[in-house]
Amino acid sequence: MESVLQLLFTDPVIGLIKGLLVIGVVLQIVPLLIYLERKLSAYMQGRLGPNRVNFVVPYAVPGLGGLRLVPGSLQPLADAIKLAFKEEIIPKDADKLLWYLGPFLAFFPIATALAFIPFGINHWDALGSGVIVDLRVCSVPISVLLLFAISSLGVYGIAAGGWGSGSKYPLMAAVRASAQMISYEVSMGIAVLAAMATVGSVDLQQFVVHQATQDFVDLGFLTLPNWLVFSQPLAALIFLVAMFAENNRLPFDMPECEPELVGGFHTEYSGLKFALFFLGEYAAMILMCSLFVTIFLGGWGSFWDTDAWGVFGWVAVDPHATDGINAIKSHLWFMAKVMAILCFQIWIRWTLPRFRYDQLMNIGWKVLVPLALGNLVLTAIAGYFLNPIGVGQ
Amino acid sequence: MSSPTPQATSLSSDPIPTRQFGDGAISLEPGLGEKDMIINFGPQHPAMHGTLRLILRLNGEKVSGSEPDMGFLHTGFEKLGEYRTYNQFIVVTDRMNYFSAMANNTGFACAVEEMLGIEIPPRAAAIRVLMCELSRISDHILGIGLQGMDMGAFTPMLWSFIEREKVYDVFELTSGGRLTTSYTRVGGLAFDLPDGVEYRVRTFLDRLDDTVRDMEGMLARNRIFMDRTVGVGVLTRDEAIDYGLTGPLARASGIDRDLRRDRPYLGYEQYDFEIPVFTDGCVYSRYQLRLAEIRESAKICRQVLDSMPAGEINALGSKATLPSKDDVYTKMESLIQHFMLSMPGHGLKTPASGEIYSATESPNGELGWFLISDGSAVPYRVRVRPPCLFAFQSIREMIQGKLVSDVVATMSSLNVIAGELDR
């Protein structure tokens, strides 16, 4: 007997809901992230950070006035409104088509690639209806490959914006960005290859299941889960470094390093087009951090098992359960890890100086690629001897 | 300037019009190929602190030619000196160098005093030394902070700004102004030190040690920072001498010359301090040198505070400074002196054809003043020898064949003050 929910939860409907949810959540996280970055950097630098546009409780307390909850928390919103009303200036020499395409090309591939990230457990019995839902938008078995194929299109946005501006500094930035992102994608891809060989799958959900269902090593006082950051530490490190370069963040922010190229590829952009570049950049940060968490930090899996002591056991995720609470817990674990890596990115950005362009290329091609290749070979050899039948099966 | 303003050329294959960028050794025009690009670095560019302009000829990312272009902040300060009395011109001197106004005030006052043969009381000299060294600290600490900022390390710059604000607090307490102090007068100072300055300076110096250590920890052994700075923007000893560099830039290139030691003024000889000298002449050694100088200046400041003499702050016997109000109301001579100094058409008694070149060691190097007096209260000519002018010229040598990123690193290591560059 099919219930109403079962009739309602057809694949297109569920896909639509998940898609809207993911894009909506990411669009909401971006302002939060901007606020977090500004506040964290202010804390590191002995400043106050944004503190004017407060989130105020709508009712007034007699004698106290409105209660200020989080100082400056509405600053990203105010900035967005300001950008929406900015005059748009199009340079005389601009290539109109590329100029208009640039911001969209920078944002849409990133938003699309987010569809492959498993943001929760792979089998949730939706509202107890018996329909098993995989908590990611697009359940394809080759999601790693598709994700890389689509997200690397993001460089076209920067290249188009930089070239289409018809101006010299953006052009230099576009050239730098293309070279940098392509170079670092190589080492990143090879690092992920080693991870794929360990897991024996090219499905991101399988990555997480592999990490969540096994233990890596029992240290006696602590059992490490089978996260790839433990079994593939070098690949994780290479991915982490390449991640900064892919996101154009310091110390690899060649395409927009302010003291050299003024504003980089978006020097000539203003208004909402600039906002879209900005959005794409932060969405790319979220995408890359989610990818790192999924591949190396156990995705939505918890660090300890459900049989851990007291409340720890309760907050842990059971990779085999199908109930809703477990699904929510898995999502919260995923988000917590992503936020931690995002904070790490922010921390690095406000600490390190920037590389020079040739040094960046040297690190990419002469350090990271050989290391990643060596790691891949080692993984292959180890896989052949330790598990000749088939790794991860 | 007869040369027309160079314009940014478009990337299309339009024939590039012939332009003359002066008759320097590195002209930008000859042999400009298809792959070359002429790019304007400034005057509105984030790395050009102030309105400096550098025209670069780039081959890809490589600099194949460059031309520093000055004059965007031309203010006519020197000409202004011919219409201001000696004391009025002190107000102009701190506008020349907004990084270390106190050092400029002091330098000009010392030059006039040397011309008139005035001996200032020891307390005034000690206070001037204290203020000069504080402004040296604030200049250098912001200088290395900006050096970090131009390479992407934003955080140390804001830490340095916190310290700079503390120095401003001291200046505000003593002179009433934070940025433009106008503290000195010919023959002494505008005000004596108020209560609490010693405490403030001492607490500042204690805090400074921590901040300098933090800033050093962030950058000095940072692999990225060292890769970006060691061996970049090198100026050899001979080149530095040829370009007439002084101050930190010269000492980073191995020239052991500091006017505070070699030609002592204001009683610098009674203080115990080292002149740090580095021999590499690269951006990194300039960074190290400024750090070392901050520590030495802090040492001097402590010594000045320990041995601060009591007494007058103005050379009252010299007839160049205003007498005290008590004397003005009770003594005939003092009343006359006050009248003569204050009224238009009167003023300082200067020699009929006096000439003086007097130099002090300002934070950026030798700050020279060439004054000609004609017997009136207004100088006949005021000529400034700013240290930044020579530094900005020499950048051509340092960035030839380097990358755009090196231009930024080199530029910020020079600490060019636009106000001083274009008097």
PDB file of N, CA and C in Angstrom, chain A residues 41 44-47 93 163 166-169 171-172 176 250-251 254 257-263 349-359, chain B residues 8-9 11 37-41 45-47 58 61 149-155 158-159 162 218 222 224-225 227-228 232 403-406 408:
ATOM      1  N   SER A  41      39.056  38.334  11.094  1.00  0.00           N
ATOM      2  CA  SER A  41      40.256  39.094  10.762  1.00  0.00           C
ATOM      3  C   SER A  41      40.390  40.283  11.703  1.00  0.00           C
ATOM      4  N   MET A  44      41.907  39.123  14.842  1.00  0.00           N
ATOM      5  CA  MET A  44      43.341  38.874  14.733  1.00  0.00           C
ATOM      6  C   MET A  44      44.134  40.162  14.694  1.00  0.00           C
ATOM      7  N   GLN A  45      43.512  41.218  14.177  1.00  0.00           N
ATOM      8  CA  GLN A  45      44.265  42.446  13.937  1.00  0.00           C
ATOM      9  C   GLN A  45      44.020  43.502  14.998  1.00  0.00           C
ATOM     10  N   GLY A  46      43.325  43.144  16.064  1.00  0.00           N
ATOM     11  CA  GLY A  46      43.086  44.118  17.112  1.00  0.00           C
ATOM     12  C   GLY A  46      42.134  45.219  16.700  1.00  0.00           C
ATOM     13  N   ARG A  47      41.171  44.900  15.836  1.00  0.00           N
ATOM     14  CA  ARG A  47      40.172  45.890  15.436  1.00  0.00           C
ATOM     15  C   ARG A  47      38.820  45.433  15.958  1.00  0.00           C
ATOM     16  N   ASP A  93      36.431  49.841 -24.073  1.00  0.00           N
ATOM     17  CA  ASP A  93      37.041  48.794 -24.882  1.00  0.00           C
ATOM     18  C   ASP A  93      36.510  47.401 -24.546  1.00  0.00           C
ATOM     19  N   TRP A 163      39.517  39.253 -19.742  1.00  0.00           N
ATOM     20  CA  TRP A 163      39.760  39.612 -21.139  1.00  0.00           C
ATOM     21  C   TRP A 163      38.708  40.597 -21.619  1.00  0.00           C
ATOM     22  N   GLY A 166      38.750  44.615 -21.356  1.00  0.00           N
ATOM     23  CA  GLY A 166      39.476  45.502 -22.254  1.00  0.00           C
ATOM     24  C   GLY A 166      40.402  46.433 -21.515  1.00  0.00           C
ATOM     25  N   SER A 167      40.997  45.932 -20.478  1.00  0.00           N
ATOM     26  CA  SER A 167      41.855  46.760 -19.648  1.00  0.00           C
ATOM     27  C   SER A 167      43.071  45.928 -19.272  1.00  0.00           C
ATOM     28  N   LYS A 168      44.160  46.583 -18.922  1.00  0.00           N
ATOM     29  CA  LYS A 168      45.414  45.833 -18.827  1.00  0.00           C
ATOM     30  C   LYS A 168      45.547  45.024 -17.549  1.00  0.00           C
ATOM     31  N   TYR A 169      45.211  45.628 -16.430  1.00  0.00           N
ATOM     32  CA  TYR A 169      45.354  44.887 -15.182  1.00  0.00           C
ATOM     33  C   TYR A 169      44.454  43.647 -15.145  1.00  0.00           C
ATOM     34  N   LEU A 171      43.475  41.946 -17.603  1.00  0.00           N
ATOM     35  CA  LEU A 171      44.026  40.980 -18.548  1.00  0.00           C
ATOM     36  C   LEU A 171      45.150  40.188 -17.898  1.00  0.00           C
ATOM     37  N   MET A 172      46.046  40.894 -17.226  1.00  0.00           N
ATOM     38  CA  MET A 172      47.145  40.198 -16.546  1.00  0.00           C
ATOM     39  C   MET A 172      46.591  39.226 -15.515  1.00  0.00           C
ATOM     40  N   ARG A 176      47.075  35.173 -15.353  1.00  0.00           N
ATOM     41  CA  ARG A 176      47.584  34.531 -14.145  1.00  0.00           C
ATOM     42  C   ARG A 176      46.604  33.489 -13.630  1.00  0.00           C
ATOM     43  N   LEU A 250      44.666  33.988  -0.489  1.00  0.00           N
ATOM     44  CA  LEU A 250      46.022  34.110   0.002  1.00  0.00           C
ATOM     45  C   LEU A 250      46.452  32.788   0.599  1.00  0.00           C
ATOM     46  N   PRO A 251      47.676  32.356   0.484  1.00  0.00           N
ATOM     47  CA  PRO A 251      48.821  33.009  -0.170  1.00  0.00           C
ATOM     48  C   PRO A 251      48.883  32.829  -1.684  1.00  0.00           C
ATOM     49  N   MET A 254      46.946  35.308  -6.673  1.00  0.00           N
ATOM     50  CA  MET A 254      47.520  36.006  -7.825  1.00  0.00           C
ATOM     51  C   MET A 254      46.492  36.771  -8.648  1.00  0.00           C
ATOM     52  N   CYS A 257      45.476  40.035  -6.558  1.00  0.00           N
ATOM     53  CA  CYS A 257      46.300  40.598  -5.494  1.00  0.00           C
ATOM     54  C   CYS A 257      46.264  42.113  -5.605  1.00  0.00           C
ATOM     55  N   GLU A 258      45.734  42.708  -4.605  1.00  0.00           N
ATOM     56  CA  GLU A 258      45.380  44.116  -4.665  1.00  0.00           C
ATOM     57  C   GLU A 258      46.576  45.036  -4.901  1.00  0.00           C
ATOM     58  N   PRO A 259      47.687  44.876  -4.181  1.00  0.00           N
ATOM     59  CA  PRO A 259      48.754  45.857  -4.388  1.00  0.00           C
ATOM     60  C   PRO A 259      49.419  45.746  -5.747  1.00  0.00           C
ATOM     61  N   GLU A 260      49.222  44.644  -6.455  1.00  0.00           N
ATOM     62  CA  GLU A 260      49.891  44.521  -7.743  1.00  0.00           C
ATOM     63  C   GLU A 260      48.942  44.823  -8.899  1.00  0.00           C
ATOM     64  N   LEU A 261      47.785  44.181  -8.890  1.00  0.00           N
ATOM     65  CA  LEU A 261      46.885  44.287 -10.037  1.00  0.00           C
ATOM     66  C   LEU A 261      45.613  45.053  -9.697  1.00  0.00           C
ATOM     67  N   VAL A 262      45.708  45.964  -8.760  1.00  0.00           N
ATOM     68  CA  VAL A 262      44.591  46.800  -8.337  1.00  0.00           C
ATOM     69  C   VAL A 262      43.451  45.913  -7.813  1.00  0.00           C
ATOM     70  N   GLY A 263      42.556  45.457  -8.686  1.00  0.00           N
ATOM     71  CA  GLY A 263      41.491  44.574  -8.194  1.00  0.00           C
ATOM     72  C   GLY A 263      41.508  43.243  -8.913  1.00  0.00           C
ATOM     73  N   ARG A 349      44.566  33.049   5.483  1.00  0.00           N
ATOM     74  CA  ARG A 349      44.567  34.227   4.627  1.00  0.00           C
ATOM     75  C   ARG A 349      45.107  35.453   5.346  1.00  0.00           C
ATOM     76  N   TRP A 350      44.740  35.614   6.608  1.00  0.00           N
ATOM     77  CA  TRP A 350      45.158  36.816   7.319  1.00  0.00           C
ATOM     78  C   TRP A 350      46.478  36.629   8.029  1.00  0.00           C
ATOM     79  N   THR A 351      47.166  35.532   7.761  1.00  0.00           N
ATOM     80  CA  THR A 351      48.453  35.311   8.421  1.00  0.00           C
ATOM     81  C   THR A 351      49.615  35.382   7.441  1.00  0.00           C
ATOM     82  N   LEU A 352      49.457  34.781   6.279  1.00  0.00           N
ATOM     83  CA  LEU A 352      50.615  34.605   5.399  1.00  0.00           C
ATOM     84  C   LEU A 352      50.704  35.696   4.351  1.00  0.00           C
ATOM     85  N   PRO A 353      51.921  36.036   3.940  1.00  0.00           N
ATOM     86  CA  PRO A 353      52.063  36.890   2.758  1.00  0.00           C
ATOM     87  C   PRO A 353      51.823  36.075   1.494  1.00  0.00           C
ATOM     88  N   ARG A 354      51.890  36.765   0.380  1.00  0.00           N
ATOM     89  CA  ARG A 354      51.508  36.143  -0.886  1.00  0.00           C
ATOM     90  C   ARG A 354      52.762  35.701  -1.648  1.00  0.00           C
ATOM     91  N   PHE A 355      52.616  34.628  -2.419  1.00  0.00           N
ATOM     92  CA  PHE A 355      53.723  34.174  -3.254  1.00  0.00           C
ATOM     93  C   PHE A 355      53.888  35.080  -4.457  1.00  0.00           C
ATOM     94  N   ARG A 356      55.074  34.985  -5.045  1.00  0.00           N
ATOM     95  CA  ARG A 356      55.253  35.638  -6.333  1.00  0.00           C
ATOM     96  C   ARG A 356      54.782  34.662  -7.391  1.00  0.00           C
ATOM     97  N   TYR A 357      54.475  35.181  -8.565  1.00  0.00           N
ATOM     98  CA  TYR A 357      53.850  34.336  -9.578  1.00  0.00           C
ATOM     99  C   TYR A 357      54.726  33.143  -9.963  1.00  0.00           C
ATOM    100  N   ASP A 358      56.027  33.403 -10.177  1.00  0.00           N
ATOM    101  CA  ASP A 358      56.887  32.297 -10.610  1.00  0.00           C
ATOM    102  C   ASP A 358      57.100  31.293  -9.480  1.00  0.00           C
ATOM    103  N   GLN A 359      57.128  31.798  -8.240  1.00  0.00           N
ATOM    104  CA  GLN A 359      57.267  30.876  -7.109  1.00  0.00           C
ATOM    105  C   GLN A 359      56.046  29.975  -6.992  1.00  0.00           C
TER     106      GLN A 359
ATOM    107  N   ALA B   8      47.937  55.153 -21.625  1.00  0.00           N
ATOM    108  CA  ALA B   8      47.848  53.699 -21.739  1.00  0.00           C
ATOM    109  C   ALA B   8      47.465  53.359 -23.170  1.00  0.00           C
ATOM    110  N   THR B   9      48.214  52.471 -23.769  1.00  0.00           N
ATOM    111  CA  THR B   9      47.891  52.095 -25.136  1.00  0.00           C
ATOM    112  C   THR B   9      46.946  50.908 -25.120  1.00  0.00           C
ATOM    113  N   LEU B  11      45.348  47.340 -26.522  1.00  0.00           N
ATOM    114  CA  LEU B  11      46.035  46.106 -26.870  1.00  0.00           C
ATOM    115  C   LEU B  11      45.999  45.838 -28.361  1.00  0.00           C
ATOM    116  N   MET B  37      54.133  45.779 -23.305  1.00  0.00           N
ATOM    117  CA  MET B  37      52.943  46.510 -22.884  1.00  0.00           C
ATOM    118  C   MET B  37      53.415  47.624 -21.975  1.00  0.00           C
ATOM    119  N   ILE B  38      52.878  48.803 -22.201  1.00  0.00           N
ATOM    120  CA  ILE B  38      53.214  49.904 -21.299  1.00  0.00           C
ATOM    121  C   ILE B  38      52.073  50.076 -20.325  1.00  0.00           C
ATOM    122  N   ILE B  39      52.412  50.092 -19.077  1.00  0.00           N
ATOM    123  CA  ILE B  39      51.370  50.072 -18.066  1.00  0.00           C
ATOM    124  C   ILE B  39      51.656  51.159 -17.044  1.00  0.00           C
ATOM    125  N   ASN B  40      50.607  51.767 -16.582  1.00  0.00           N
ATOM    126  CA  ASN B  40      50.726  52.834 -15.596  1.00  0.00           C
ATOM    127  C   ASN B  40      50.631  52.259 -14.202  1.00  0.00           C
ATOM    128  N   PHE B  41      51.700  52.378 -13.465  1.00  0.00           N
ATOM    129  CA  PHE B  41      51.637  51.980 -12.057  1.00  0.00           C
ATOM    130  C   PHE B  41      51.416  53.261 -11.270  1.00  0.00           C
ATOM    131  N   HIS B  45      47.111  53.826  -7.662  1.00  0.00           N
ATOM    132  CA  HIS B  45      47.365  52.393  -7.616  1.00  0.00           C
ATOM    133  C   HIS B  45      47.578  52.021  -6.151  1.00  0.00           C
ATOM    134  N   PRO B  46      47.005  50.895  -5.724  1.00  0.00           N
ATOM    135  CA  PRO B  46      47.078  50.568  -4.296  1.00  0.00           C
ATOM    136  C   PRO B  46      48.497  50.448  -3.762  1.00  0.00           C
ATOM    137  N   ALA B  47      49.448  50.091  -4.613  1.00  0.00           N
ATOM    138  CA  ALA B  47      50.798  49.897  -4.099  1.00  0.00           C
ATOM    139  C   ALA B  47      51.593  51.182  -4.064  1.00  0.00           C
ATOM    140  N   LEU B  58      56.329  46.367 -19.791  1.00  0.00           N
ATOM    141  CA  LEU B  58      56.310  44.973 -19.382  1.00  0.00           C
ATOM    142  C   LEU B  58      56.430  44.064 -20.589  1.00  0.00           C
ATOM    143  N   GLU B  61      55.286  39.356 -17.642  1.00  0.00           N
ATOM    144  CA  GLU B  61      55.296  39.904 -16.284  1.00  0.00           C
ATOM    145  C   GLU B  61      56.617  40.599 -15.984  1.00  0.00           C
ATOM    146  N   MET B 149      52.225  44.462   4.123  1.00  0.00           N
ATOM    147  CA  MET B 149      50.903  44.578   3.508  1.00  0.00           C
ATOM    148  C   MET B 149      50.986  44.474   1.993  1.00  0.00           C
ATOM    149  N   ASP B 150      52.004  45.083   1.415  1.00  0.00           N
ATOM    150  CA  ASP B 150      52.130  45.018  -0.035  1.00  0.00           C
ATOM    151  C   ASP B 150      52.433  43.612  -0.501  1.00  0.00           C
ATOM    152  N   MET B 151      52.872  42.765   0.400  1.00  0.00           N
ATOM    153  CA  MET B 151      53.094  41.372   0.012  1.00  0.00           C
ATOM    154  C   MET B 151      51.959  40.492   0.490  1.00  0.00           C
ATOM    155  N   GLY B 152      50.885  41.089   0.953  1.00  0.00           N
ATOM    156  CA  GLY B 152      49.719  40.297   1.303  1.00  0.00           C
ATOM    157  C   GLY B 152      49.567  40.033   2.781  1.00  0.00           C
ATOM    158  N   ALA B 153      50.582  40.311   3.578  1.00  0.00           N
ATOM    159  CA  ALA B 153      50.452  40.086   5.018  1.00  0.00           C
ATOM    160  C   ALA B 153      49.843  41.330   5.638  1.00  0.00           C
ATOM    161  N   PHE B 154      48.547  41.314   5.755  1.00  0.00           N
ATOM    162  CA  PHE B 154      47.816  42.518   6.157  1.00  0.00           C
ATOM    163  C   PHE B 154      47.891  42.742   7.662  1.00  0.00           C
ATOM    164  N   THR B 155      47.942  41.641   8.398  1.00  0.00           N
ATOM    165  CA  THR B 155      47.808  41.734   9.847  1.00  0.00           C
ATOM    166  C   THR B 155      48.927  42.534  10.533  1.00  0.00           C
ATOM    167  N   LEU B 158      48.365  46.303  10.593  1.00  0.00           N
ATOM    168  CA  LEU B 158      47.411  46.877  11.539  1.00  0.00           C
ATOM    169  C   LEU B 158      47.954  46.845  12.960  1.00  0.00           C
ATOM    170  N   TRP B 159      48.772  45.845  13.260  1.00  0.00           N
ATOM    171  CA  TRP B 159      49.435  45.869  14.571  1.00  0.00           C
ATOM    172  C   TRP B 159      50.343  47.085  14.678  1.00  0.00           C
ATOM    173  N   ILE B 162      48.537  50.240  15.478  1.00  0.00           N
ATOM    174  CA  ILE B 162      48.175  50.427  16.882  1.00  0.00           C
ATOM    175  C   ILE B 162      49.305  51.145  17.612  1.00  0.00           C
ATOM    176  N   MET B 218      55.996  37.197  12.725  1.00  0.00           N
ATOM    177  CA  MET B 218      55.111  36.960  11.592  1.00  0.00           C
ATOM    178  C   MET B 218      55.867  36.932  10.277  1.00  0.00           C
ATOM    179  N   ASN B 222      59.546  33.988   7.933  1.00  0.00           N
ATOM    180  CA  ASN B 222      58.487  33.415   7.103  1.00  0.00           C
ATOM    181  C   ASN B 222      59.065  33.055   5.735  1.00  0.00           C
ATOM    182  N   ILE B 224      57.708  32.396   2.882  1.00  0.00           N
ATOM    183  CA  ILE B 224      57.162  33.135   1.727  1.00  0.00           C
ATOM    184  C   ILE B 224      57.743  34.533   1.691  1.00  0.00           C
ATOM    185  N   PHE B 225      57.758  35.170   2.865  1.00  0.00           N
ATOM    186  CA  PHE B 225      58.267  36.544   2.921  1.00  0.00           C
ATOM    187  C   PHE B 225      59.728  36.590   2.497  1.00  0.00           C
ATOM    188  N   ASP B 227      61.318  34.431   0.570  1.00  0.00           N
ATOM    189  CA  ASP B 227      61.414  34.177  -0.870  1.00  0.00           C
ATOM    190  C   ASP B 227      61.097  35.435  -1.667  1.00  0.00           C
ATOM    191  N   ARG B 228      60.152  36.200  -1.161  1.00  0.00           N
ATOM    192  CA  ARG B 228      59.758  37.400  -1.886  1.00  0.00           C
ATOM    193  C   ARG B 228      60.769  38.527  -1.757  1.00  0.00           C
ATOM    194  N   VAL B 232      65.918  40.598  -3.688  1.00  0.00           N
ATOM    195  CA  VAL B 232      65.021  41.346  -4.577  1.00  0.00           C
ATOM    196  C   VAL B 232      65.291  42.836  -4.377  1.00  0.00           C
ATOM    197  N   LEU B 403      60.058  40.989 -11.853  1.00  0.00           N
ATOM    198  CA  LEU B 403      58.631  40.784 -12.102  1.00  0.00           C
ATOM    199  C   LEU B 403      57.807  41.905 -11.468  1.00  0.00           C
ATOM    200  N   VAL B 404      56.545  41.957 -11.862  1.00  0.00           N
ATOM    201  CA  VAL B 404      55.670  43.003 -11.350  1.00  0.00           C
ATOM    202  C   VAL B 404      55.575  42.929  -9.820  1.00  0.00           C
ATOM    203  N   SER B 405      55.536  41.697  -9.306  1.00  0.00           N
ATOM    204  CA  SER B 405      55.449  41.543  -7.855  1.00  0.00           C
ATOM    205  C   SER B 405      56.667  42.141  -7.166  1.00  0.00           C
ATOM    206  N   ASP B 406      57.825  42.032  -7.819  1.00  0.00           N
ATOM    207  CA  ASP B 406      59.031  42.594  -7.221  1.00  0.00           C
ATOM    208  C   ASP B 406      58.988  44.113  -7.215  1.00  0.00           C
ATOM    209  N   VAL B 408      56.408  45.881  -6.633  1.00  0.00           N
ATOM    210  CA  VAL B 408      55.632  46.255  -5.461  1.00  0.00           C
ATOM    211  C   VAL B 408      56.468  46.093  -4.195  1.00  0.00           C
TER     212      VAL B 408
END
